[in-house]
């Protein structure tokens, strides 16, 4: 009996708490919203509902190694150079087993190959160089691969450890540092560090990373609870933040699949560089990195410090193990650690000595599995604490963000899945000196926590940090405005209370402002059949029908109808509505979601764009014949057809 109580006790408490939270969040008397205005009602979402917690499990982090570093680097603050140290004493137990054996360590330089056809995908490696203890690393060395060997008495060598290292070199002269320190006393400008975790909604952050969430509730942090994504996946959402362009807007300028296109775009780090900031960019998981997945990447190194060459070399030369879908351990280190150790070096070298702009992005834990974030919680909180210890939060603006929430499978199918996908986390930290110097900006930031905001506003905020005396958006030159959202603005200015998604550059498909109700009317069948017909026609239009199988409707999963608020944009036709339709098709049972306008009187589908359709389950096994990143989510390759029990029973 005692054993039964031990098992059932916590479950009863969880069920009771979940029931109370659900009722509390949905009771008519206690309705809560992230945004609550006449034109936008973005509902509060309880992270702990039964359909998200019933199969939720906290994961443990697996370590990548059980040995100690034989070679380490240390920055010498007197000479402003790195030194390499060999820790031979750690190898002594092994050396004793080999007789009169000795430890030998070598390194080779890793650098970007600017003469390659696609420089982002290649690196140059120098010949091996013998390491002497306390050796100074040359100032022109950014990355190295190390190898340590045991040389036995008969002169044979056996490798015992391989590793890699990055070096954020310090090119600053004493005069530059003194000039910066003098200017900071009279007209301080903040350094800026953007920290990103892929596919992390503000909802799942609370559920999966409670330690991190507690950290960002401290003074100085402001959560943009009305932050709504503007595009489907990582690329469009980060392009809006970093360039002010939508994906379609970029296509008007150049083809991102063509070499040189990305280099020509107005990335915000270019403006920071013009303002004498040191710039850095690091992202893990080379195969799916934002600007390289099905794209040629950058021709020129995009920032002063760029981690990709080291990741290319490390993933190619070291064993790579996968957890959560992508590279987890790369050699002796977590893929994640390469990025954040690089970020710590950046802060160590330049904080208080020169302004810097850093963009750190990680896919490895969170891209495919929402539970992966649970294993990252303690480690990421330790990194935040480490950044705190070296003084980052005393001087700098820090943005903790994501591109979108989870886009398919368990979380996406939950009742709150619509919001999980569309509401990424967005936290902005402002240091004490900024709060004192610009109290009105901070007051506006506080007001904007519960106003509708978008990626374009974050882009304008980054521009604002380079022209802090600006008192209104009229001070911003046209070339710095977000091109696809001319009305978007810095978050240090008050966002209009009555803001609509259209005003924030958010298309209706992604907009979380309109309440919806689930309907089961017979009217829904013609809508879904019309969507499937439109999808088949689209395959022919784009000449994908030779590769991709036609769709036939298998099941209508759910249909929601949006309420149209008093936005001034209400359709003239009273029979026109917006529907959110979830459905499955044959073959392979892909599950889709489409947001469409439908006229109930004329039975007509209005302006549906198939490229905007959402895929609610994974398409990894369905779309290997397709290299178009947008079409991958809806193409069912003819050579990937799987005969399932369900399809056999329902064929014919």
XYZ file of C-alpha atoms in Angstrom:
652
model
C 0.000 0.000 0.000
C 2.828 2.402 0.888
C 4.421 1.709 -2.479
C 1.133 2.510 -4.261
C 0.865 5.773 -2.323
C 4.425 6.698 -3.327
C 3.619 6.169 -7.005
C 0.139 7.704 -7.054
C 0.761 10.567 -4.649
C 2.817 12.790 -7.004
C 0.497 11.933 -9.908
C -2.572 13.067 -7.953
C -0.808 16.305 -7.015
C 0.160 16.888 -10.661
C -3.366 16.210 -11.876
C -4.846 18.469 -9.226
C -2.417 21.272 -9.969
C -2.981 20.900 -13.692
C -6.765 21.053 -13.250
C -6.459 24.165 -11.103
C -4.093 25.842 -13.586
C -6.357 24.987 -16.515
C -9.440 26.307 -14.803
C -7.579 29.358 -13.583
C -6.374 30.190 -17.051
C -9.725 29.640 -18.744
C -12.304 30.725 -16.211
C -14.540 33.506 -17.459
C -13.713 35.507 -14.359
C -9.958 35.183 -14.737
C -9.356 35.300 -18.475
C -5.736 36.259 -19.047
C -4.074 37.653 -22.151
C -0.549 38.400 -23.247
C -2.072 41.241 -25.289
C -5.560 42.583 -24.643
C -6.767 45.411 -26.855
C -9.877 45.974 -28.982
C -7.947 44.833 -32.060
C -5.668 42.148 -30.611
C -6.495 39.532 -27.999
C -3.512 37.236 -27.628
C -4.469 34.657 -24.978
C -2.309 33.522 -22.100
C -1.327 29.879 -22.619
C -0.926 27.552 -19.655
C 2.331 25.605 -20.228
C 1.248 22.711 -17.993
C -1.974 21.410 -19.538
C -2.573 17.673 -19.626
C -2.067 17.273 -23.371
C 1.435 18.778 -23.131
C 2.495 17.194 -19.815
C 1.117 13.642 -20.111
C 4.077 12.513 -22.198
C 6.579 15.129 -21.012
C 9.841 13.824 -19.548
C 12.854 15.698 -18.279
C 16.053 14.496 -19.936
C 19.560 14.179 -18.535
C 22.582 15.576 -20.274
C 25.074 12.997 -21.510
C 28.719 13.938 -21.114
C 30.978 13.739 -24.169
C 34.206 12.667 -22.419
C 35.672 11.301 -19.222
C 39.289 12.391 -19.678
C 41.055 15.677 -18.859
C 42.460 18.190 -21.326
C 46.091 17.465 -22.177
C 46.434 20.836 -23.936
C 44.759 24.027 -22.723
C 44.992 27.676 -23.713
C 45.181 30.710 -21.466
C 45.021 34.379 -22.329
C 47.998 36.379 -21.064
C 46.656 39.807 -20.073
C 50.171 41.272 -19.980
C 51.114 40.417 -23.546
C 47.483 40.159 -24.813
C 48.241 36.819 -26.395
C 47.220 33.223 -25.839
C 49.597 30.583 -24.504
C 49.302 26.813 -24.905
C 49.986 24.612 -21.894
C 50.737 20.874 -22.001
C 49.601 18.979 -18.899
C 51.966 16.037 -19.052
C 51.227 15.019 -15.470
C 47.730 13.953 -16.566
C 49.274 11.456 -18.981
C 51.832 9.997 -16.548
C 49.748 6.933 -15.559
C 49.501 6.051 -19.243
C 53.163 6.804 -19.910
C 54.271 4.482 -17.082
C 52.506 1.556 -18.728
C 54.584 2.142 -21.890
C 58.035 2.033 -20.271
C 60.184 5.041 -21.191
C 57.392 6.690 -23.174
C 57.021 10.433 -23.707
C 54.088 12.722 -24.505
C 54.221 14.764 -27.712
C 51.594 17.315 -28.730
C 51.138 19.138 -32.041
C 48.739 21.592 -33.581
C 47.718 22.762 -37.037
C 46.038 26.029 -37.996
C 42.483 26.030 -39.292
C 41.379 28.973 -41.416
C 38.670 29.880 -43.882
C 39.398 29.177 -47.548
C 38.477 32.435 -49.320
C 39.521 31.105 -52.737
C 37.103 28.148 -52.651
C 34.027 28.285 -54.862
C 31.876 28.329 -51.718
C 34.165 29.571 -48.920
C 31.617 28.847 -46.187
C 31.924 25.128 -46.906
C 35.702 24.735 -46.953
C 38.664 25.336 -44.682
C 42.440 25.305 -44.954
C 44.568 23.249 -42.573
C 48.277 23.866 -42.141
C 50.981 21.308 -41.441
C 51.314 20.059 -37.877
C 53.521 22.078 -35.575
C 55.147 20.677 -32.422
C 53.878 22.381 -29.247
C 56.344 23.518 -26.633
C 54.961 24.132 -23.160
C 53.733 27.707 -22.551
C 54.068 28.422 -26.264
C 52.632 31.728 -27.500
C 49.895 31.418 -30.132
C 50.584 33.728 -33.113
C 48.217 36.699 -33.382
C 47.009 35.587 -36.822
C 45.798 32.190 -35.554
C 42.039 31.925 -35.015
C 41.536 28.163 -34.711
C 43.672 25.078 -34.208
C 43.327 21.293 -34.149
C 45.554 19.632 -31.522
C 46.796 16.054 -31.362
C 48.702 14.433 -28.509
C 50.665 11.193 -28.940
C 52.449 8.729 -26.720
C 55.880 7.965 -28.185
C 57.207 4.632 -26.925
C 60.835 3.638 -26.517
C 60.869 2.084 -29.999
C 59.760 5.474 -31.422
C 56.274 4.363 -32.453
C 53.515 6.893 -31.781
C 49.924 6.354 -30.723
C 47.423 9.164 -30.617
C 45.772 9.581 -27.214
C 43.784 12.806 -27.611
C 42.572 15.153 -30.333
C 40.909 18.491 -29.718
C 40.187 21.900 -31.232
C 40.369 25.464 -29.926
C 39.209 28.903 -30.970
C 41.011 32.155 -30.220
C 39.317 35.545 -30.158
C 42.482 37.524 -30.789
C 42.988 40.993 -29.297
C 44.079 43.540 -31.938
C 43.430 46.617 -29.777
C 46.148 49.182 -29.178
C 46.449 50.949 -25.830
C 45.374 54.197 -27.507
C 42.154 52.629 -28.836
C 41.320 51.313 -25.372
C 41.997 54.689 -23.726
C 39.886 56.490 -26.341
C 37.024 54.050 -25.758
C 37.223 54.408 -21.964
C 37.221 58.201 -22.243
C 34.185 58.219 -24.546
C 32.296 55.810 -22.316
C 32.602 58.199 -19.389
C 30.892 61.011 -21.312
C 28.683 59.259 -23.910
C 28.363 55.539 -23.137
C 27.208 53.135 -25.818
C 26.345 49.539 -24.972
C 27.813 46.404 -26.399
C 25.145 44.040 -27.734
C 24.975 40.260 -27.415
C 22.141 38.254 -28.983
C 21.706 34.739 -27.578
C 19.434 32.432 -29.570
C 17.971 28.968 -29.005
C 16.189 27.545 -32.031
C 12.511 26.454 -31.839
C 11.864 27.669 -28.282
C 8.504 29.244 -27.528
C 8.017 31.431 -24.471
C 5.598 28.714 -23.363
C 8.078 25.846 -23.605
C 10.786 27.902 -21.921
C 8.616 27.926 -18.785
C 7.873 24.232 -19.110
C 11.296 22.899 -20.072
C 13.809 25.432 -18.703
C 12.545 26.680 -15.317
C 16.053 27.595 -14.112
C 16.677 29.818 -17.136
C 13.194 31.300 -16.825
C 13.836 32.217 -13.186
C 17.096 33.867 -14.218
C 15.458 36.118 -16.814
C 12.851 37.303 -14.293
C 15.581 39.331 -12.558
C 15.679 43.149 -12.608
C 16.651 44.579 -15.969
C 15.026 41.810 -18.035
C 11.900 42.587 -20.064
C 9.892 39.825 -21.741
C 8.056 40.801 -24.905
C 4.962 38.699 -24.209
C 3.192 39.959 -27.326
C 6.057 38.956 -29.622
C 4.683 37.149 -32.709
C 6.819 35.518 -35.412
C 6.529 36.724 -39.023
C 7.556 33.628 -41.007
C 7.501 29.851 -41.043
C 11.012 28.723 -40.139
C 14.363 30.083 -38.966
C 15.470 31.912 -42.095
C 12.602 34.418 -42.573
C 12.369 35.182 -38.862
C 16.095 35.834 -38.450
C 16.251 37.791 -41.709
C 13.593 40.146 -40.346
C 15.619 40.653 -37.143
C 19.020 40.957 -38.826
C 18.177 42.735 -42.115
C 14.663 44.190 -41.770
C 13.541 42.177 -44.807
C 11.025 39.377 -45.152
C 11.960 36.297 -47.149
C 9.866 37.565 -50.061
C 11.481 40.982 -49.707
C 14.923 39.450 -49.983
C 13.837 37.603 -53.142
C 13.095 40.991 -54.715
C 16.733 41.945 -54.147
C 18.531 38.723 -55.065
C 18.265 34.939 -55.051
C 19.630 33.566 -51.763
C 20.479 30.330 -53.575
C 22.992 32.269 -55.668
C 26.546 32.892 -54.520
C 27.064 36.440 -53.247
C 23.417 37.230 -52.489
C 23.752 37.015 -48.711
C 26.879 39.197 -48.788
C 24.922 42.011 -50.470
C 22.165 42.196 -47.847
C 22.073 44.891 -45.130
C 22.849 42.734 -42.104
C 22.742 44.764 -38.903
C 26.269 43.704 -37.974
C 27.506 45.757 -40.950
C 26.148 48.919 -39.370
C 27.672 47.989 -36.006
C 31.000 47.472 -37.803
C 30.709 50.951 -39.373
C 30.245 52.277 -35.838
C 33.605 50.707 -34.824
C 32.090 47.724 -33.026
C 33.892 44.379 -33.101
C 31.494 41.803 -34.587
C 31.142 38.045 -34.112
C 28.803 35.268 -35.271
C 28.670 31.623 -34.201
C 26.143 28.862 -34.884
C 26.334 25.113 -34.212
C 25.208 22.140 -36.375
C 26.854 23.005 -39.691
C 24.419 20.984 -41.818
C 21.366 23.044 -40.855
C 22.905 26.423 -40.076
C 20.669 29.341 -41.001
C 22.616 30.727 -43.945
C 23.997 27.432 -45.284
C 21.063 25.010 -45.345
C 20.261 24.686 -49.073
C 22.150 27.964 -49.570
C 25.759 28.792 -50.537
C 26.460 30.822 -47.392
C 28.732 33.863 -47.348
C 31.533 34.532 -49.814
C 33.290 37.001 -47.519
C 33.644 36.434 -43.815
C 30.464 38.149 -42.511
C 31.866 39.299 -39.160
C 35.278 39.925 -37.604
C 35.099 36.610 -35.767
C 33.240 33.731 -37.415
C 33.203 30.235 -35.905
C 32.101 28.200 -38.932
C 35.595 27.114 -40.161
C 36.352 25.486 -36.809
C 32.988 23.702 -36.741
C 33.551 22.414 -40.280
C 36.951 21.014 -39.335
C 35.771 19.600 -36.014
C 32.692 17.847 -37.416
C 34.779 16.434 -40.270
C 37.757 15.213 -38.231
C 36.270 14.189 -34.880
C 33.647 11.555 -34.016
C 30.158 13.078 -34.045
C 27.336 11.569 -32.004
C 23.730 12.659 -32.334
C 21.130 13.292 -29.666
C 17.958 15.310 -30.250
C 18.364 14.819 -34.012
C 21.611 16.661 -34.735
C 25.283 16.885 -33.741
C 25.469 16.557 -29.957
C 29.057 15.559 -29.166
C 31.665 16.768 -31.626
C 34.858 15.134 -30.477
C 35.323 15.748 -26.768
C 32.844 18.625 -26.484
C 29.171 19.368 -26.814
C 28.391 21.024 -30.133
C 26.578 23.624 -28.024
C 29.733 24.480 -26.054
C 31.716 25.503 -29.125
C 29.312 28.409 -29.625
C 29.019 29.604 -26.044
C 32.706 29.229 -25.161
C 33.388 31.330 -28.264
C 30.925 33.909 -26.937
C 32.626 33.974 -23.567
C 35.971 34.625 -25.240
C 34.424 37.546 -27.124
C 33.153 39.111 -23.901
C 36.440 38.396 -22.086
C 38.519 40.114 -24.766
C 36.468 43.246 -25.380
C 34.150 44.042 -22.477
C 35.135 47.434 -21.109
C 37.845 47.853 -23.757
C 35.895 48.158 -27.026
C 32.235 47.910 -28.100
C 31.166 44.586 -29.600
C 28.168 43.023 -31.333
C 27.801 39.261 -31.003
C 25.244 36.862 -32.454
C 25.260 33.372 -30.897
C 22.795 30.774 -32.186
C 22.301 27.146 -31.131
C 20.254 24.394 -32.805
C 21.675 21.260 -31.216
C 19.360 20.676 -28.245
C 16.121 22.341 -29.324
C 15.706 22.174 -33.106
C 13.787 18.897 -33.352
C 12.870 17.823 -29.816
C 11.147 20.175 -27.414
C 12.202 17.978 -24.475
C 15.850 18.530 -25.427
C 15.627 21.911 -23.720
C 15.145 20.148 -20.359
C 18.653 18.645 -20.602
C 20.079 22.075 -21.442
C 18.470 23.995 -18.563
C 21.246 23.685 -15.951
C 24.084 24.163 -18.425
C 22.580 27.240 -20.051
C 21.863 28.794 -16.665
C 25.539 28.185 -15.795
C 26.570 30.042 -18.939
C 24.293 32.967 -18.019
C 25.843 33.023 -14.550
C 29.324 32.876 -16.092
C 28.508 35.829 -18.357
C 27.263 37.628 -15.263
C 30.498 36.898 -13.382
C 32.667 38.452 -16.104
C 30.520 41.597 -16.069
C 28.433 41.294 -19.241
C 25.195 42.427 -17.583
C 26.767 45.515 -16.008
C 27.570 47.103 -19.352
C 25.680 45.455 -22.211
C 22.304 45.043 -23.874
C 21.527 41.316 -24.042
C 18.750 39.735 -26.109
C 17.645 36.147 -25.397
C 15.412 35.021 -28.241
C 14.164 32.308 -30.527
C 12.970 32.214 -34.121
C 9.693 30.347 -33.526
C 8.271 27.648 -31.303
C 7.993 23.941 -32.004
C 6.570 23.425 -35.481
C 5.535 19.773 -35.542
C 4.723 16.595 -33.617
C 3.651 16.509 -29.931
C 3.604 20.169 -28.942
C 2.242 21.316 -32.274
C -0.687 18.889 -32.060
C -1.665 20.040 -28.544
C -4.603 22.367 -28.058
C -2.133 25.219 -27.586
C -0.009 24.160 -30.585
C -1.093 27.103 -32.747
C 0.375 29.493 -30.183
C 3.374 27.296 -29.334
C 4.573 27.633 -32.922
C 3.907 31.341 -33.393
C 5.097 32.835 -30.101
C 8.882 32.537 -29.723
C 10.619 33.740 -26.588
C 11.973 37.291 -26.638
C 13.713 38.792 -23.604
C 15.624 42.071 -23.640
C 18.032 42.997 -20.860
C 19.150 46.587 -20.210
C 21.997 47.294 -17.742
C 21.729 49.604 -14.700
C 23.541 52.550 -16.304
C 21.154 52.432 -19.292
C 18.144 52.400 -16.983
C 19.451 55.500 -15.211
C 20.446 57.405 -18.362
C 17.334 56.583 -20.439
C 14.411 56.151 -17.992
C 11.818 56.997 -20.664
C 13.127 54.306 -23.012
C 12.929 51.782 -20.192
C 9.402 52.919 -19.291
C 8.378 52.365 -22.913
C 10.029 48.941 -22.933
C 8.005 48.070 -19.851
C 4.756 49.172 -21.532
C 5.628 47.223 -24.660
C 5.893 43.936 -22.787
C 2.165 43.410 -23.364
C 1.782 45.068 -26.753
C 1.842 43.264 -30.090
C 5.432 43.251 -31.417
C 7.375 41.511 -34.162
C 10.835 40.696 -35.489
C 10.899 43.978 -37.401
C 10.595 45.923 -34.147
C 13.651 44.109 -32.786
C 15.528 45.073 -35.948
C 14.619 48.733 -35.409
C 15.658 48.459 -31.747
C 19.130 47.322 -32.834
C 19.376 50.363 -35.090
C 18.237 52.563 -32.221
C 21.150 51.367 -30.077
C 23.472 53.007 -32.622
C 21.644 56.343 -32.435
C 20.483 56.535 -28.845
C 19.757 60.276 -28.746
C 16.904 59.637 -31.233
C 13.594 60.623 -29.631
C 11.222 59.309 -32.304
C 11.143 57.211 -35.434
C 11.320 60.429 -37.469
C 15.029 60.478 -36.607
C 15.645 57.228 -38.485
C 16.874 57.564 -42.090
C 14.764 55.672 -44.627
C 17.624 53.273 -45.408
C 17.481 51.960 -41.836
C 13.730 51.317 -41.761
C 12.438 47.723 -41.900
C 11.567 47.481 -45.589
C 8.608 45.108 -45.192
C 7.192 47.006 -42.217
C 7.625 50.771 -42.598
C 5.457 51.323 -39.506
C 7.555 49.100 -37.260
C 9.624 50.822 -34.631
C 12.191 50.622 -31.875
C 10.922 48.964 -28.712
C 12.362 51.905 -26.777
C 9.438 53.913 -28.173
C 5.884 53.154 -27.062
C 4.141 50.699 -29.387
C 0.527 51.711 -30.221
C -2.035 50.102 -27.930
C -4.401 49.447 -30.845
C -1.820 47.775 -33.060
C -2.936 45.122 -35.534
C -0.885 42.312 -37.037
C -0.854 44.139 -40.378
C 0.670 47.171 -38.641
C 3.405 44.949 -37.142
C 4.265 43.254 -40.465
C 2.678 39.936 -39.413
C 0.669 38.085 -42.051
C -2.724 36.738 -41.079
C -1.479 33.141 -41.187
C 0.911 33.794 -38.282
C -1.239 36.276 -36.372
C -2.218 35.229 -32.835
C -4.528 38.198 -32.244
C -7.924 36.896 -33.322
C -9.772 34.514 -30.993
C -11.027 31.357 -32.671
C -13.651 28.680 -32.077
C -13.604 25.048 -33.155
C -16.450 24.168 -35.486
C -17.831 20.862 -36.791
C -20.277 22.221 -39.333
C -20.866 20.280 -42.602
C -19.604 23.475 -44.240
C -16.020 22.527 -43.462
C -15.756 19.603 -45.912
C -15.897 21.752 -49.076
C -13.218 24.009 -47.579
C -10.802 21.142 -46.982
C -11.418 19.525 -50.366
C -10.790 22.903 -52.011
C -7.486 23.210 -50.107
C -6.320 19.754 -51.236
C -7.319 20.551 -54.827
C -5.350 23.806 -54.622
C -2.303 21.895 -53.313
C -2.410 19.476 -56.259
C -2.738 22.349 -58.715
C 0.247 24.036 -57.040
C 2.451 20.971 -57.672
C 1.698 21.270 -61.370
C 2.255 25.045 -61.388
C 5.712 24.690 -59.838
C 6.526 21.615 -61.975
C 6.911 19.462 -58.868
C 4.346 16.887 -60.031
C 7.063 14.724 -61.615
C 8.764 14.355 -58.215
C 5.909 14.749 -55.731
C 2.832 12.565 -55.334
C -0.689 13.983 -55.645
C -2.663 14.408 -52.417
C -5.957 12.804 -51.530
C -7.787 13.770 -48.349
C -7.568 11.181 -45.574
C -9.006 12.958 -42.507
C -10.178 16.356 -41.290
C -8.551 16.676 -37.873
C -9.776 20.076 -36.713
C -11.264 23.272 -38.097
C -11.202 26.581 -36.212
C -12.909 29.760 -37.338
C -11.367 33.094 -36.378
C -13.399 35.918 -34.965
C -12.804 39.150 -36.830
C -12.188 41.952 -34.359
C -13.002 45.607 -34.899
C -9.800 46.329 -36.812
C -11.179 48.421 -39.609
C -10.074 45.579 -41.913
C -13.272 43.561 -41.667
C -14.239 42.062 -45.054
C -17.016 43.807 -46.886
C -18.694 40.459 -47.474
C -20.389 39.221 -44.271
C -20.074 35.620 -45.522
C -16.275 35.729 -45.591
C -14.387 34.058 -42.724
C -10.855 32.978 -41.815
C -10.465 29.254 -41.097
C -7.558 27.339 -39.573
C -7.776 23.821 -40.959
C -5.806 20.761 -39.806
C -6.013 17.696 -42.034
C -4.203 14.529 -43.130
C -3.669 13.320 -46.675
C -2.514 10.203 -48.467
C 0.057 8.873 -49.146
C 2.315 8.666 -46.040
C -0.249 10.532 -43.915
C 1.380 13.953 -43.737
C -0.509 16.304 -41.414
C -0.979 19.894 -42.583
C -2.431 23.119 -41.300
C -3.699 25.842 -43.608
C -5.023 29.288 -42.744
C -7.459 30.356 -45.454
C -10.209 32.820 -46.259
C -13.454 31.223 -47.421
C -16.701 32.689 -48.632
C -19.611 30.609 -47.327
C -22.031 32.003 -49.904
C -19.949 31.471 -53.026
C -18.103 28.389 -51.673
C -14.817 29.849 -52.863
C -11.292 29.765 -51.498
C -9.720 33.201 -51.474
C -6.018 33.738 -52.126
C -4.446 30.656 -50.559
C -0.646 30.379 -50.942
C 0.425 26.724 -50.703
C 3.987 27.751 -49.822
C 2.571 29.160 -46.558
C 1.050 25.854 -45.486
C 2.356 24.381 -42.206
C 3.494 20.785 -41.786
C 2.578 19.404 -38.354
C 4.596 16.178 -38.462
C 8.167 15.565 -39.572
C 8.920 15.490 -43.293
C 12.474 14.102 -42.990
C 11.561 10.783 -44.632
C 9.167 12.227 -47.208
C 11.094 14.919 -49.076
C 14.611 13.699 -49.862
C 14.014 14.174 -53.591
C 13.392 17.894 -53.074
C 16.017 20.619 -52.590
C 13.592 23.525 -52.400
C 13.474 24.268 -48.662
C 9.883 25.589 -48.798
C 8.528 22.729 -50.892
C 10.204 20.134 -48.642
C 7.467 20.547 -46.039
C 4.677 19.587 -48.417
C 6.302 17.411 -51.105
C 5.679 13.671 -50.727
C 8.371 12.256 -52.979
C 7.162 9.472 -55.258
C 10.196 7.391 -54.301
C 9.360 7.697 -50.573
C 5.878 6.154 -50.587
C 5.366 3.917 -47.556
C 2.658 1.272 -47.549
C 1.006 1.438 -44.128
C -1.848 -0.611 -42.710
C -3.978 2.497 -42.781
C -3.270 3.264 -46.436
C -3.932 -0.334 -47.492
C -7.276 -0.409 -45.690
C -8.350 2.862 -47.215
C -6.983 2.463 -50.736
C -9.184 2.290 -53.765
